Amino acid sequence: MELKRVVVTGLGAITPLGNDIPSYWKGLINGESGAAPITKFDATNFKTQFACEVKNWDVSEFLDRKASRKMDLFTQYAVVCSDQALEDAGLLGEESPVNPDRAGVIWGSGIGGFQTFMNEALNFHKSEGIPRFSPFFIPMMISDIAAGHISMRHGYRGPNFCTVSACASGTNAMIDAFNYIRLGKADVMVTGGSEAAVTEGGIGGFNALKALSTRNDEPATASRPFDSTRDGFVLGEGGGAIILEEYEHAVARGATIYCEMVGGGMSADAHHITAPHPEGLGALNVMKSALDDAGMAPNEVDYVNVHGTSTPLGDVAETKAIQGVFGDHAYDLNISSTKSMTGHLLGAAGAIEGIACILAIKHGVIPPTINFEHADEALDPKLNFTFNKAQERTVRAALSNTFGFGGHNASVLFKALD
């Protein structure tokens, strides 16, 4: 069976750097930090008192009040950035040239309706055990509901589900959407991920794991991947949407094409519930898998957007894996962690980082890894981590890595259209 080609025709983003693609990209290229003191709740008593929150969010600008009140924040982000992506692709509106039976939605979220769950649990506790729950509790909380809302909003009756693989969720969603199109089962797929875990439970839970940075005096520089003084990740929130489309379908309707999606890889560390394999074996395997899936050689890749969370163990393990996969070509790569600017969006990370790769190909610019000050002796100084300043270069192909608690690894590969 001949596989179909899959291209990217639309993008949308709600991020800590801006609530649309232009502002997100501008923030990345300028090396801006999205980290600041938490405003969503009083974090005074928490070990970590800052996060990368979405700024200036007013859902009434996008959705009517009645509809938005039935959605957890992670679903609001999903619906709005999907609308952006569909508009960008020229597929929004009644005249959309899409067969709704061949258009679908596969969405990722690692946690889903975290705030909704917390609110209902707290309200139950205050009610002294009387079971007075909102009728919207369950449909607001469940992780798959974002995909459901997007499909209902646009009448898409094709494949529709949610991927849940912790921080790899958004990337796994993209891989599934990619495969449905190249196997001929869909023409258009809305895919990506969203997360809204900047809550008391999110901050408190990750603090209990000792996973978050506690650099409360200087939050803007707290996410510092590959720096020897890194002390954990910064929690972020938001969403990213990508429109994947069968190549001939896109050409026939005169769509603007960003680039081609050519491969996806998946693997497991089979090692530990939260820590990566110390030698990066799962990370090595997933990158090789993505390259094999694309039929590409390592030396055809110019940029790797790394998982790079700013944790002591994770950054070293991933770097070992990159050197294992790319060999001497690793020194010709640009490597960067955009989490240094956005923080870690958990299940949405793969979506917004995939978008960073797509835009790097389109614009010929590599976003930087900001906040680097102190070299880590465990890392090869000859590798180009694109520290502190964006770099211009032709990007023929870009690889995006995401790794999740439970040992889930996923990588996606994009390349310039031939």
Coordinates of C-alpha atoms in Angstrom, one line a residue:
M1 CA 0.0 0.0 0.0
E2 CA 1.4 3.4 -1.0
L3 CA 1.3 5.8 1.9
K4 CA -0.1 9.3 1.4
R5 CA 2.0 12.4 1.9
V6 CA 1.0 14.6 4.9
V7 CA 1.5 18.4 5.0
V8 CA 0.9 21.1 7.5
T9 CA -1.6 23.8 6.4
G10 CA -2.6 25.6 9.6
L11 CA -1.3 26.6 13.0
G12 CA -2.8 28.0 16.2
A13 CA -1.4 28.7 19.6
I14 CA -2.3 30.0 23.1
T15 CA 1.0 30.2 25.1
P16 CA 2.7 32.0 27.9
L17 CA 4.4 34.1 25.3
G18 CA 1.3 35.2 23.4
N19 CA -2.2 34.1 22.4
D20 CA -1.6 33.6 18.6
I21 CA 1.1 32.3 16.3
P22 CA 2.7 35.7 15.5
S23 CA 3.1 36.7 19.1
Y24 CA 4.3 33.2 20.1
W25 CA 6.9 33.2 17.4
K26 CA 8.1 36.7 18.2
G27 CA 8.5 35.8 21.8
L28 CA 10.5 32.7 20.9
I29 CA 12.8 34.5 18.5
N30 CA 13.4 37.4 21.0
G31 CA 14.2 35.0 23.8
E32 CA 11.4 36.2 26.1
S33 CA 10.6 34.4 29.3
G34 CA 6.9 33.6 30.1
A35 CA 7.6 33.0 33.8
A36 CA 6.2 35.3 36.5
P37 CA 4.6 35.1 39.9
I38 CA 1.4 33.0 39.9
T39 CA -1.8 35.1 39.7
K40 CA -4.4 32.2 39.5
F41 CA -4.2 31.6 43.3
D42 CA -2.4 32.6 46.4
A43 CA 0.9 30.7 46.2
T44 CA 2.5 32.3 49.3
N45 CA 2.7 29.0 51.1
F46 CA 4.0 26.9 48.2
K47 CA 7.6 26.0 47.6
T48 CA 7.2 27.3 44.0
Q49 CA 5.4 30.6 43.7
F50 CA 5.7 31.2 39.9
A51 CA 4.7 29.6 36.6
C52 CA 4.4 30.3 32.9
E53 CA 0.7 31.4 32.8
V54 CA -1.2 32.4 29.8
K55 CA -1.5 36.2 29.9
N56 CA -4.5 38.5 29.2
W57 CA -6.9 35.6 28.7
D58 CA -10.5 36.7 28.2
V59 CA -12.5 33.7 26.9
S60 CA -15.4 36.0 26.1
E61 CA -13.3 37.4 23.2
F62 CA -13.6 34.0 21.5
L63 CA -16.5 32.0 23.0
D64 CA -20.0 33.0 24.2
R65 CA -20.5 32.9 28.0
K66 CA -22.9 30.0 28.0
A67 CA -20.6 27.7 26.0
S68 CA -17.4 28.6 27.9
R69 CA -19.0 27.9 31.3
K70 CA -19.4 24.3 30.2
M71 CA -15.6 24.0 29.5
D72 CA -12.6 23.6 31.7
L73 CA -9.8 26.0 30.9
F74 CA -7.8 23.3 29.0
T75 CA -10.8 22.8 26.7
Q76 CA -11.2 26.6 26.1
Y77 CA -7.5 26.7 25.1
A78 CA -8.1 23.7 22.8
V79 CA -11.1 25.2 21.0
V80 CA -9.6 28.6 20.5
C81 CA -6.3 27.6 19.2
S82 CA -8.0 25.0 16.9
D83 CA -10.2 27.8 15.5
Q84 CA -7.0 29.8 14.8
A85 CA -5.4 26.9 13.0
L86 CA -8.5 26.2 10.9
E87 CA -8.7 29.8 9.9
D88 CA -5.0 29.9 9.1
A89 CA -5.6 26.8 6.8
G90 CA -8.6 28.4 5.1
L91 CA -10.9 25.8 6.5
L92 CA -13.1 27.8 8.9
G93 CA -16.7 28.6 7.9
E94 CA -19.6 27.2 6.1
E95 CA -17.8 27.2 2.7
S96 CA -15.0 25.0 4.0
P97 CA -13.9 22.6 1.2
V98 CA -13.7 19.6 3.5
N99 CA -15.8 16.4 3.5
P100 CA -16.8 16.3 7.2
D101 CA -16.8 12.5 7.2
R102 CA -13.1 12.6 6.3
A103 CA -12.0 15.2 8.8
G104 CA -11.2 14.4 12.4
V105 CA -9.7 15.5 15.6
I106 CA -7.1 13.8 17.7
W107 CA -6.1 15.8 20.8
G108 CA -3.6 15.3 23.6
S109 CA -3.9 16.3 27.3
G110 CA -1.9 14.8 30.1
I111 CA -4.2 15.8 32.9
G112 CA -7.4 17.3 31.4
G113 CA -9.8 19.2 33.6
F114 CA -7.6 19.6 36.6
Q115 CA -9.3 22.8 38.0
T116 CA -12.8 21.3 37.5
F117 CA -11.9 18.2 39.4
M118 CA -10.3 20.3 42.3
N119 CA -13.3 22.6 42.5
E120 CA -15.9 19.8 42.7
A121 CA -13.8 17.8 45.2
L122 CA -13.5 20.9 47.4
N123 CA -17.1 21.8 47.1
F124 CA -18.1 18.2 48.1
H125 CA -15.8 18.5 51.2
K126 CA -17.4 21.8 52.2
S127 CA -20.9 20.3 51.9
E128 CA -20.1 17.8 54.7
G129 CA -20.6 14.8 52.4
I130 CA -23.8 15.8 50.7
P131 CA -23.4 14.8 47.1
R132 CA -24.1 18.1 45.3
F133 CA -22.1 17.9 42.1
S134 CA -22.4 20.0 39.0
P135 CA -24.1 18.1 36.1
F136 CA -21.1 19.3 34.0
F137 CA -18.5 17.9 36.4
I138 CA -17.7 14.8 34.4
P139 CA -18.0 16.2 30.8
M140 CA -15.8 19.2 31.9
M141 CA -13.1 17.0 33.5
I142 CA -12.5 14.1 31.2
S143 CA -9.4 14.5 28.9
D144 CA -11.2 13.5 25.7
I145 CA -13.8 16.3 25.9
A146 CA -11.6 18.8 24.1
A147 CA -11.5 16.6 21.0
G148 CA -15.3 16.2 21.3
H149 CA -15.9 20.0 21.5
I150 CA -13.7 20.7 18.5
S151 CA -15.4 18.1 16.4
M152 CA -18.9 19.3 17.4
R153 CA -18.0 22.9 16.7
H154 CA -16.9 22.1 13.1
G155 CA -19.1 19.1 12.3
Y156 CA -16.1 16.8 11.8
R157 CA -17.3 13.2 11.9
G158 CA -14.0 11.4 11.2
P159 CA -11.6 9.9 13.8
N160 CA -12.1 11.5 17.2
F161 CA -10.3 10.8 20.4
C162 CA -7.7 11.9 23.0
T163 CA -4.2 10.6 23.6
V164 CA -3.0 10.6 27.3
S165 CA 0.7 9.9 27.7
A166 CA 1.7 12.5 30.2
C167 CA 4.1 15.1 28.6
A168 CA 4.2 13.1 25.3
S169 CA 0.4 13.4 24.9
G170 CA 0.4 16.2 22.2
T171 CA 3.1 14.5 20.2
N172 CA 1.3 11.1 20.3
A173 CA -1.8 12.9 19.1
M174 CA 0.1 14.3 16.1
I175 CA 1.6 10.9 15.3
D176 CA -1.9 9.3 15.3
A177 CA -3.4 12.0 13.2
F178 CA -0.5 11.7 10.7
N179 CA -1.0 8.0 10.4
Y180 CA -4.7 8.2 9.8
I181 CA -4.1 10.5 6.9
R182 CA -1.2 8.6 5.3
L183 CA -3.2 5.4 5.6
G184 CA -5.9 7.1 3.5
K185 CA -8.5 7.1 6.3
A186 CA -8.8 10.9 6.5
D187 CA -8.1 14.0 4.4
V188 CA -7.8 16.6 7.2
M189 CA -7.0 16.2 10.9
V190 CA -7.0 18.8 13.7
T191 CA -4.4 17.8 16.2
G192 CA -2.3 19.1 19.0
G193 CA -2.7 19.4 22.8
S194 CA -3.7 21.7 25.6
E195 CA -3.2 21.8 29.4
A196 CA -4.3 24.0 32.3
A197 CA -2.5 22.6 35.3
V198 CA -1.3 25.8 37.0
T199 CA -3.5 25.1 40.0
E200 CA -2.9 24.4 43.7
G201 CA -2.9 20.7 43.0
G202 CA -0.5 21.1 40.0
I203 CA 2.0 23.2 41.8
G204 CA 1.7 21.3 45.1
G205 CA 1.9 17.9 43.4
F206 CA 5.0 18.7 41.3
N207 CA 6.6 20.3 44.4
A208 CA 6.1 17.1 46.3
L209 CA 7.9 15.3 43.6
K210 CA 10.7 17.9 43.8
A211 CA 10.3 18.4 40.1
L212 CA 9.8 22.2 40.0
S213 CA 12.3 25.0 40.2
T214 CA 12.1 26.9 43.4
R215 CA 13.9 30.0 42.1
N216 CA 11.2 32.3 43.5
D217 CA 13.5 35.4 43.6
E218 CA 14.1 35.3 39.8
P219 CA 11.3 33.4 38.1
A220 CA 12.2 34.8 34.6
T221 CA 15.5 32.9 34.7
A222 CA 14.3 29.8 36.5
S223 CA 13.9 27.6 33.4
R224 CA 17.5 27.1 32.4
P225 CA 18.0 23.9 30.4
F226 CA 21.6 22.6 30.2
D227 CA 22.9 25.2 32.8
S228 CA 24.7 23.6 35.7
T229 CA 22.5 25.4 38.2
R230 CA 19.2 24.2 36.9
D231 CA 17.0 23.0 39.7
G232 CA 13.8 21.8 38.0
F233 CA 11.1 22.7 35.4
V234 CA 8.7 25.6 35.4
L235 CA 5.1 24.7 35.0
G236 CA 3.4 26.2 31.9
E237 CA -0.1 26.2 30.4
G238 CA -1.8 26.8 27.0
G239 CA -2.4 24.9 23.8
G240 CA -1.2 24.4 20.3
A241 CA -3.1 23.2 17.2
I242 CA -1.8 21.9 13.9
I243 CA -3.8 21.2 10.8
L244 CA -2.5 18.1 9.0
E245 CA -3.7 17.5 5.5
E246 CA -3.2 15.0 2.7
Y247 CA -0.9 16.5 0.2
E248 CA -3.0 16.1 -2.9
H249 CA -6.1 17.4 -1.0
A250 CA -4.2 20.5 0.0
V251 CA -2.8 21.2 -3.5
A252 CA -6.2 20.7 -5.1
R253 CA -7.7 23.5 -3.0
G254 CA -4.7 25.8 -3.3
A255 CA -3.7 25.7 0.3
T256 CA -0.7 27.4 1.7
I257 CA 1.7 24.6 2.9
Y258 CA 4.1 25.2 5.8
C259 CA 6.1 22.0 5.4
E260 CA 5.7 18.2 5.3
M261 CA 5.3 15.9 8.3
V262 CA 7.4 12.8 7.4
G263 CA 7.8 10.6 10.5
G264 CA 6.9 9.8 14.0
G265 CA 8.5 7.6 16.6
M266 CA 7.4 6.1 19.9
S267 CA 9.2 4.2 22.6
A268 CA 9.3 3.4 26.3
D269 CA 12.1 3.8 28.8
A270 CA 10.8 0.8 30.9
H271 CA 12.9 2.2 33.7
H272 CA 11.2 4.5 36.3
I273 CA 7.9 6.2 36.9
T274 CA 9.4 9.8 36.7
A275 CA 13.2 9.6 36.0
P276 CA 14.5 9.1 32.5
H277 CA 16.8 6.2 31.6
P278 CA 20.3 7.4 32.7
E279 CA 21.8 6.5 29.4
G280 CA 18.9 7.9 27.4
L281 CA 18.0 4.6 25.8
G282 CA 14.4 5.4 25.3
A283 CA 15.2 8.8 23.9
L284 CA 17.7 7.3 21.5
N285 CA 15.3 4.6 20.3
V286 CA 12.4 7.1 19.7
M287 CA 14.6 9.4 17.6
K288 CA 15.9 6.5 15.6
S289 CA 12.3 5.3 15.1
A290 CA 11.2 8.7 13.8
L291 CA 14.1 8.8 11.3
D292 CA 13.4 5.3 10.2
D293 CA 9.7 6.1 9.8
A294 CA 10.6 9.0 7.6
G295 CA 13.2 7.1 5.6
M296 CA 15.7 9.8 6.4
A297 CA 19.4 9.8 7.4
P298 CA 20.5 11.6 10.6
N299 CA 22.6 14.0 8.6
E300 CA 19.5 15.4 6.9
V301 CA 18.2 16.9 10.1
D302 CA 19.4 20.5 11.0
Y303 CA 17.5 21.2 14.2
V304 CA 16.3 19.3 17.3
N305 CA 13.8 20.9 19.6
V306 CA 14.6 18.9 22.7
H307 CA 12.4 17.9 25.6
G308 CA 14.9 19.9 27.7
T309 CA 12.9 20.5 30.8
S310 CA 15.7 22.0 32.9
T311 CA 15.9 19.0 35.3
P312 CA 19.4 17.7 36.4
L313 CA 18.8 14.2 35.1
G314 CA 16.7 14.7 32.0
D315 CA 18.9 17.2 30.1
V316 CA 22.0 15.0 30.4
A317 CA 20.2 11.8 29.3
E318 CA 18.6 13.4 26.3
T319 CA 22.0 14.9 25.2
K320 CA 23.6 11.5 25.4
A321 CA 20.8 10.1 23.2
I322 CA 21.3 12.8 20.6
Q323 CA 25.0 12.1 20.3
G324 CA 24.1 8.4 20.1
V325 CA 21.7 8.9 17.2
F326 CA 23.5 11.6 15.2
G327 CA 27.1 10.7 15.9
D328 CA 29.5 13.4 14.4
H329 CA 26.6 15.2 12.8
A330 CA 25.4 16.1 16.3
Y331 CA 28.0 18.9 16.1
D332 CA 26.4 20.3 13.0
L333 CA 22.9 20.4 14.6
N334 CA 21.2 23.3 16.3
I335 CA 19.7 22.1 19.5
S336 CA 17.4 24.2 21.6
S337 CA 14.9 24.0 24.4
T338 CA 12.0 26.4 24.0
K339 CA 10.8 25.4 27.5
S340 CA 13.4 27.9 28.7
M341 CA 10.8 30.5 27.5
T342 CA 7.4 28.8 27.7
G343 CA 8.0 26.5 30.7
H344 CA 6.7 23.0 30.5
L345 CA 3.2 22.7 29.1
L346 CA 2.9 19.0 29.9
G347 CA 0.5 17.4 27.5
A348 CA 0.6 20.5 25.3
A349 CA 4.4 20.7 25.1
G350 CA 4.7 18.6 22.0
A351 CA 2.1 20.7 20.1
I352 CA 3.7 24.1 20.7
E353 CA 7.2 22.7 20.3
G354 CA 6.2 21.0 17.0
I355 CA 5.0 24.4 15.9
A356 CA 8.4 25.9 16.8
C357 CA 10.0 23.4 14.5
I358 CA 7.5 24.1 11.7
L359 CA 8.2 27.9 12.0
A360 CA 12.0 27.3 12.2
I361 CA 11.7 25.6 8.8
K362 CA 9.5 28.3 7.4
H363 CA 11.5 31.3 8.6
G364 CA 15.1 29.8 8.7
V365 CA 15.6 30.8 12.3
I366 CA 16.4 28.6 15.4
P367 CA 14.7 29.8 18.6
P368 CA 17.3 30.0 21.5
T369 CA 17.7 28.2 24.8
I370 CA 17.7 31.2 27.1
N371 CA 19.0 31.7 30.7
F372 CA 22.3 29.9 30.1
E373 CA 25.1 31.1 32.4
H374 CA 27.1 28.2 33.8
A375 CA 28.5 25.3 31.8
D376 CA 27.7 21.8 32.9
E377 CA 30.7 19.5 32.8
A378 CA 28.4 16.5 32.1
L379 CA 27.5 18.1 28.7
D380 CA 29.7 18.2 25.6
P381 CA 30.7 21.9 25.1
K382 CA 31.1 21.4 21.3
L383 CA 27.3 20.9 20.9
N384 CA 25.4 23.9 19.7
F385 CA 22.6 24.4 22.2
T386 CA 21.7 27.8 20.6
F387 CA 22.3 29.5 23.9
N388 CA 20.6 32.9 24.7
K389 CA 20.2 34.2 21.1
A390 CA 18.3 33.0 18.0
Q391 CA 20.4 31.8 15.1
E392 CA 19.6 32.1 11.4
R393 CA 20.2 29.0 9.2
T394 CA 18.4 27.0 6.5
V395 CA 16.4 24.2 8.2
R396 CA 15.8 21.3 5.9
A397 CA 14.3 19.1 8.6
A398 CA 13.5 19.5 12.3
L399 CA 12.9 16.9 15.0
S400 CA 10.8 17.5 18.1
N401 CA 11.2 15.3 21.3
T402 CA 8.7 14.9 24.1
F403 CA 9.1 12.5 27.0
G404 CA 6.5 11.8 29.8
F405 CA 6.3 10.4 33.3
G406 CA 5.8 6.6 33.0
G407 CA 8.7 6.4 30.5
H408 CA 6.6 7.5 27.4
N409 CA 8.7 8.9 24.5
A410 CA 7.5 10.4 21.3
S411 CA 9.3 12.3 18.5
V412 CA 8.0 13.9 15.3
L413 CA 9.9 14.9 12.2
F414 CA 9.1 17.7 9.8
K415 CA 10.9 18.8 6.6
A416 CA 10.7 21.5 4.0
L417 CA 8.5 20.6 1.1
D418 CA 10.4 19.3 -1.9

